[in-house]
CSV table of N, CA and C in Angstrom, one decimal:
chain,number,residue,atom,x,y,z
T,30,UNK,N,-8.3,2.3,-16.5
T,30,UNK,CA,-7.6,0.8,-16.8
T,30,UNK,C,-7.8,0.1,-16.3
T,31,UNK,N,-7.9,-1.2,-16.3
T,31,UNK,CA,-7.7,-2.4,-15.9
T,31,UNK,C,-7.1,-2.7,-14.6
T,32,UNK,N,-7.6,-3.4,-13.8
T,32,UNK,CA,-6.5,-3.7,-12.8
T,32,UNK,C,-5.5,-4.6,-13.1
T,33,UNK,N,-5.9,-5.9,-14.4
T,33,UNK,CA,-4.2,-6.3,-14.8
T,33,UNK,C,-3.6,-5.1,-15.4
T,34,UNK,N,-3.5,-4.3,-16.3
T,34,UNK,CA,-2.3,-3.6,-16.8
T,34,UNK,C,-1.9,-2.5,-15.7
T,35,UNK,N,-2.7,-2.1,-14.3
T,35,UNK,CA,-2.1,-1.4,-13.9
T,35,UNK,C,-0.5,-2.9,-12.9
T,36,UNK,N,-1.5,-3.6,-12.4
T,36,UNK,CA,-0.4,-5.2,-12.1
T,36,UNK,C,0.5,-4.8,-12.9
T,37,UNK,N,0.7,-5.5,-14.0
T,37,UNK,CA,1.7,-5.4,-14.8
T,37,UNK,C,2.3,-4.3,-14.7
T,38,UNK,N,2.1,-3.0,-14.8
T,38,UNK,CA,2.9,-1.8,-15.4
T,38,UNK,C,3.6,-1.3,-13.6
T,39,UNK,N,3.0,-1.3,-12.4
T,39,UNK,CA,3.4,-1.9,-11.2
T,39,UNK,C,4.9,-3.1,-11.1
T,40,UNK,N,4.5,-4.2,-11.2
T,40,UNK,CA,5.0,-5.0,-11.5
T,40,UNK,C,6.4,-4.9,-12.6
T,41,UNK,N,6.3,-4.2,-13.1
T,41,UNK,CA,7.6,-3.6,-14.1
T,41,UNK,C,8.6,-2.6,-13.7
T,42,UNK,N,7.5,-1.7,-12.9
T,42,UNK,CA,8.6,-0.7,-12.3
T,42,UNK,C,9.1,-1.3,-11.1
T,43,UNK,N,8.7,-2.0,-10.2
T,43,UNK,CA,9.3,-3.1,-9.2
T,43,UNK,C,10.3,-3.7,-9.9
T,44,UNK,N,10.3,-4.5,-10.3
T,44,UNK,CA,11.1,-5.2,-10.9
T,44,UNK,C,12.2,-4.2,-12.1
T,45,UNK,N,12.2,-3.4,-12.2
T,45,UNK,CA,12.8,-2.4,-13.2
T,45,UNK,C,14.2,-2.2,-11.5
T,46,UNK,N,13.0,-1.1,-11.0
T,46,UNK,CA,14.2,-0.7,-9.6
T,46,UNK,C,15.2,-1.9,-9.0
T,47,UNK,N,14.3,-3.0,-8.8
T,47,UNK,CA,15.2,-4.0,-8.1
T,47,UNK,C,16.4,-4.6,-8.7
T,48,UNK,N,16.0,-4.6,-10.3
T,48,UNK,CA,17.0,-4.5,-11.2
T,48,UNK,C,18.2,-3.8,-11.2
T,49,UNK,N,18.1,-2.2,-11.3
T,49,UNK,CA,19.4,-1.5,-11.2
T,49,UNK,C,20.2,-1.7,-9.8
T,50,UNK,N,18.8,-1.5,-8.5
T,50,UNK,CA,19.6,-2.0,-7.5
T,50,UNK,C,20.7,-3.3,-6.8
T,51,UNK,N,20.1,-4.1,-7.6
T,51,UNK,CA,20.9,-5.7,-6.9
T,51,UNK,C,21.8,-5.7,-8.5
T,52,UNK,N,23.4,-5.5,-8.6
T,52,UNK,CA,24.2,-6.0,-9.0
T,52,UNK,C,23.9,-4.5,-10.6
T,53,UNK,N,23.3,-3.9,-9.7
T,53,UNK,CA,23.1,-2.9,-11.4
T,53,UNK,C,22.8,-3.1,-12.8
T,54,UNK,N,22.2,-4.7,-12.6
T,54,UNK,CA,21.6,-5.4,-14.2
T,54,UNK,C,20.1,-5.7,-14.0
T,55,UNK,N,19.3,-4.9,-14.7
T,55,UNK,CA,17.5,-6.2,-14.8
T,55,UNK,C,18.0,-7.3,-15.4
T,56,UNK,N,16.7,-8.4,-15.2
T,56,UNK,CA,17.2,-9.9,-15.4
T,56,UNK,C,16.5,-9.6,-17.1
T,57,UNK,N,16.0,-8.6,-17.6
T,57,UNK,CA,15.3,-8.4,-18.9
T,57,UNK,C,14.2,-8.2,-18.8
T,58,UNK,N,13.6,-7.7,-19.9
T,58,UNK,CA,12.0,-7.2,-19.7
T,58,UNK,C,11.0,-8.1,-19.3
T,59,UNK,N,10.9,-9.1,-19.1
T,59,UNK,CA,10.0,-10.1,-19.6
T,59,UNK,C,10.2,-10.7,-17.6
T,60,UNK,N,11.6,-10.4,-17.7
T,60,UNK,CA,12.1,-11.6,-16.3
T,60,UNK,C,12.2,-10.6,-14.8
T,61,UNK,N,12.0,-8.8,-15.6
T,61,UNK,CA,11.6,-8.3,-14.7
T,61,UNK,C,9.9,-8.2,-14.2
T,62,UNK,N,8.8,-8.1,-15.2
T,62,UNK,CA,7.9,-8.0,-15.1
T,62,UNK,C,7.3,-9.1,-13.8
T,63,UNK,N,7.9,-10.0,-14.3
T,63,UNK,CA,7.5,-11.5,-13.3
T,63,UNK,C,8.1,-11.6,-12.1
T,64,UNK,N,9.3,-10.6,-12.0
T,64,UNK,CA,9.6,-10.8,-10.7
T,64,UNK,C,9.5,-9.8,-9.6
T,65,UNK,N,8.4,-8.6,-10.3
T,65,UNK,CA,8.2,-7.5,-9.4
T,65,UNK,C,6.2,-8.0,-9.7
T,66,UNK,N,6.1,-8.7,-10.3
T,66,UNK,CA,4.2,-9.3,-9.3
T,66,UNK,C,4.6,-10.4,-9.0
T,67,UNK,N,5.8,-10.9,-9.1
T,67,UNK,CA,5.5,-11.9,-7.5
T,67,UNK,C,5.8,-11.8,-6.4
T,68,UNK,N,6.9,-10.2,-7.0
T,68,UNK,CA,6.9,-9.1,-5.7
T,68,UNK,C,6.3,-8.4,-4.6
T,69,UNK,N,5.0,-8.6,-6.0
T,69,UNK,CA,4.1,-7.2,-5.6
T,69,UNK,C,3.1,-8.1,-4.7
T,70,UNK,N,3.0,-9.3,-4.7
T,70,UNK,CA,1.7,-10.1,-4.9
T,70,UNK,C,3.1,-11.0,-2.8
T,71,UNK,N,3.8,-11.6,-3.0
T,71,UNK,CA,4.9,-11.5,-1.6
T,71,UNK,C,4.6,-10.5,-0.5
T,72,UNK,N,5.3,-9.0,-0.9
T,72,UNK,CA,5.2,-8.2,-0.5
T,72,UNK,C,3.9,-7.3,0.3
T,73,UNK,N,2.9,-7.5,-0.8
T,73,UNK,CA,1.5,-7.7,-0.1
T,73,UNK,C,1.2,-8.4,0.9
T,74,UNK,N,1.4,-10.0,1.5
T,74,UNK,CA,1.3,-10.4,2.2
T,74,UNK,C,2.5,-10.5,3.2
T,75,UNK,N,3.6,-10.1,3.4
T,75,UNK,CA,4.8,-10.3,4.0
T,75,UNK,C,4.4,-8.3,5.1
T,76,UNK,N,4.1,-7.5,4.4
T,76,UNK,CA,4.1,-6.3,4.8
T,76,UNK,C,3.1,-5.9,6.3
T,77,UNK,N,2.0,-6.5,5.9
T,77,UNK,CA,0.9,-6.8,7.1
T,77,UNK,C,1.9,-7.3,7.9
T,78,UNK,N,2.0,-8.6,7.5
T,78,UNK,CA,2.6,-9.5,8.9
T,78,UNK,C,3.4,-8.9,9.7
T,79,UNK,N,4.2,-8.2,8.9
T,79,UNK,CA,5.1,-6.9,9.7
T,79,UNK,C,4.5,-6.0,10.5
T,80,UNK,N,3.1,-5.9,10.4
T,80,UNK,CA,2.7,-4.5,11.0
T,80,UNK,C,2.8,-3.4,10.2
T,81,UNK,N,3.2,-3.3,9.2
T,81,UNK,CA,3.6,-2.2,7.9
T,81,UNK,C,2.1,-2.1,7.7
T,82,UNK,N,1.7,-0.7,7.5
T,82,UNK,CA,0.4,-0.2,7.0
T,82,UNK,C,0.4,0.1,5.9
T,83,UNK,N,-0.1,-0.4,5.2
T,83,UNK,CA,-0.4,-0.3,3.7
T,83,UNK,C,-2.1,0.7,3.3
T,84,UNK,N,-2.1,1.3,2.0
T,84,UNK,CA,-3.1,2.4,2.5
T,84,UNK,C,-4.2,1.4,1.7
T,85,UNK,N,-2.9,1.4,0.2
T,85,UNK,CA,-3.5,0.6,-1.4
T,85,UNK,C,-3.8,1.3,-2.0
T,86,UNK,N,-2.7,2.3,-1.8
T,86,UNK,CA,-2.3,3.9,-2.9
T,86,UNK,C,-1.4,3.1,-4.2
T,87,UNK,N,-1.1,4.2,-5.0
T,87,UNK,CA,-0.7,3.4,-6.7
T,87,UNK,C,0.9,3.8,-5.4
T,88,UNK,N,1.6,4.5,-5.2
T,88,UNK,CA,2.6,4.6,-4.0
T,88,UNK,C,3.1,3.5,-3.3
T,89,UNK,N,2.3,3.5,-2.3
T,89,UNK,CA,2.3,1.9,-1.9
T,89,UNK,C,2.2,0.5,-2.4
T,90,UNK,N,1.5,0.5,-3.5
T,90,UNK,CA,1.8,-0.7,-4.6
T,90,UNK,C,3.1,-0.7,-4.6
T,91,UNK,N,3.6,0.6,-5.0
T,91,UNK,CA,4.7,0.2,-5.9
T,91,UNK,C,5.5,0.0,-4.7
T,92,UNK,N,5.7,0.4,-3.1
T,92,UNK,CA,6.9,0.3,-2.6
T,92,UNK,C,6.9,-1.2,-1.9
T,93,UNK,N,5.3,-1.6,-1.7
T,93,UNK,CA,5.1,-3.3,-1.5
T,93,UNK,C,5.7,-4.5,-2.7
T,94,UNK,N,5.6,-3.5,-3.8
T,94,UNK,CA,5.5,-4.5,-4.8
T,94,UNK,C,7.6,-4.6,-5.0
T,95,UNK,N,8.0,-3.3,-4.7
T,95,UNK,CA,9.7,-3.3,-4.7
T,95,UNK,C,10.3,-4.0,-3.5
T,96,UNK,N,9.7,-3.7,-2.7
T,96,UNK,CA,9.9,-4.4,-1.1
T,96,UNK,C,10.2,-6.4,-1.5
T,97,UNK,N,8.9,-6.6,-1.9
T,97,UNK,CA,8.2,-8.0,-2.0
T,97,UNK,C,9.2,-8.6,-3.2
T,98,UNK,N,9.6,-7.7,-3.6
T,98,UNK,CA,11.1,-8.2,-5.5
T,98,UNK,C,12.0,-7.9,-4.6
T,99,UNK,N,12.5,-7.3,-4.1
T,99,UNK,CA,13.6,-7.4,-3.3
T,99,UNK,C,13.7,-8.4,-2.6
T,100,UNK,N,12.5,-9.1,-1.4
T,100,UNK,CA,13.3,-10.4,-0.7
T,100,UNK,C,12.8,-11.2,-1.8
T,101,UNK,N,12.2,-11.4,-3.4
T,101,UNK,CA,12.7,-13.1,-3.8
T,101,UNK,C,13.7,-12.6,-4.3
T,102,UNK,N,14.4,-11.6,-4.9
T,102,UNK,CA,15.7,-11.8,-5.4
T,102,UNK,C,16.6,-11.9,-4.7
T,103,UNK,N,16.8,-11.3,-3.2
T,103,UNK,CA,17.7,-12.0,-2.4
T,103,UNK,C,17.3,-13.9,-1.7
T,104,UNK,N,16.4,-13.8,-1.8
T,104,UNK,CA,16.1,-15.0,-2.0
T,104,UNK,C,16.8,-15.7,-3.2
T,105,UNK,N,16.5,-15.6,-4.7
T,105,UNK,CA,17.2,-16.6,-5.5
T,105,UNK,C,18.8,-16.6,-5.6
T,106,UNK,N,18.9,-15.5,-5.4
T,106,UNK,CA,20.7,-15.2,-5.0
T,106,UNK,C,21.0,-16.4,-4.0
T,107,UNK,N,20.7,-16.0,-3.0
T,107,UNK,CA,20.9,-16.9,-2.0
T,107,UNK,C,21.4,-18.4,-2.0
T,108,UNK,N,20.1,-18.9,-3.4
T,108,UNK,CA,20.0,-20.4,-3.3
T,108,UNK,C,21.0,-20.8,-4.3
T,109,UNK,N,21.1,-19.7,-5.2
T,109,UNK,CA,22.2,-20.0,-6.4
T,109,UNK,C,23.5,-20.0,-6.0
T,110,UNK,N,23.7,-19.5,-4.9
T,110,UNK,CA,25.0,-19.6,-4.2
T,110,UNK,C,25.4,-21.1,-3.5
T,111,UNK,N,24.6,-21.7,-3.1
T,111,UNK,CA,24.5,-22.6,-2.2
T,111,UNK,C,24.9,-23.6,-3.3
């Protein structure tokens, strides 16, 4: 499978997880994918900065993407409240 397809699948899974845990509803499939993909990039930069070891497997990628998506959704909700 191509890396781009894996990136989209992991992004969708991370976005779906964040959508379920934040207010119980997702943003829609496309928005969940985008949040998950941006979260994957964000988590990939944040976790090594926090000295969290990422091995690079599927589970680590999903955890990093989910962490980044949570940070992104939290930031979005915080900005919306202001």
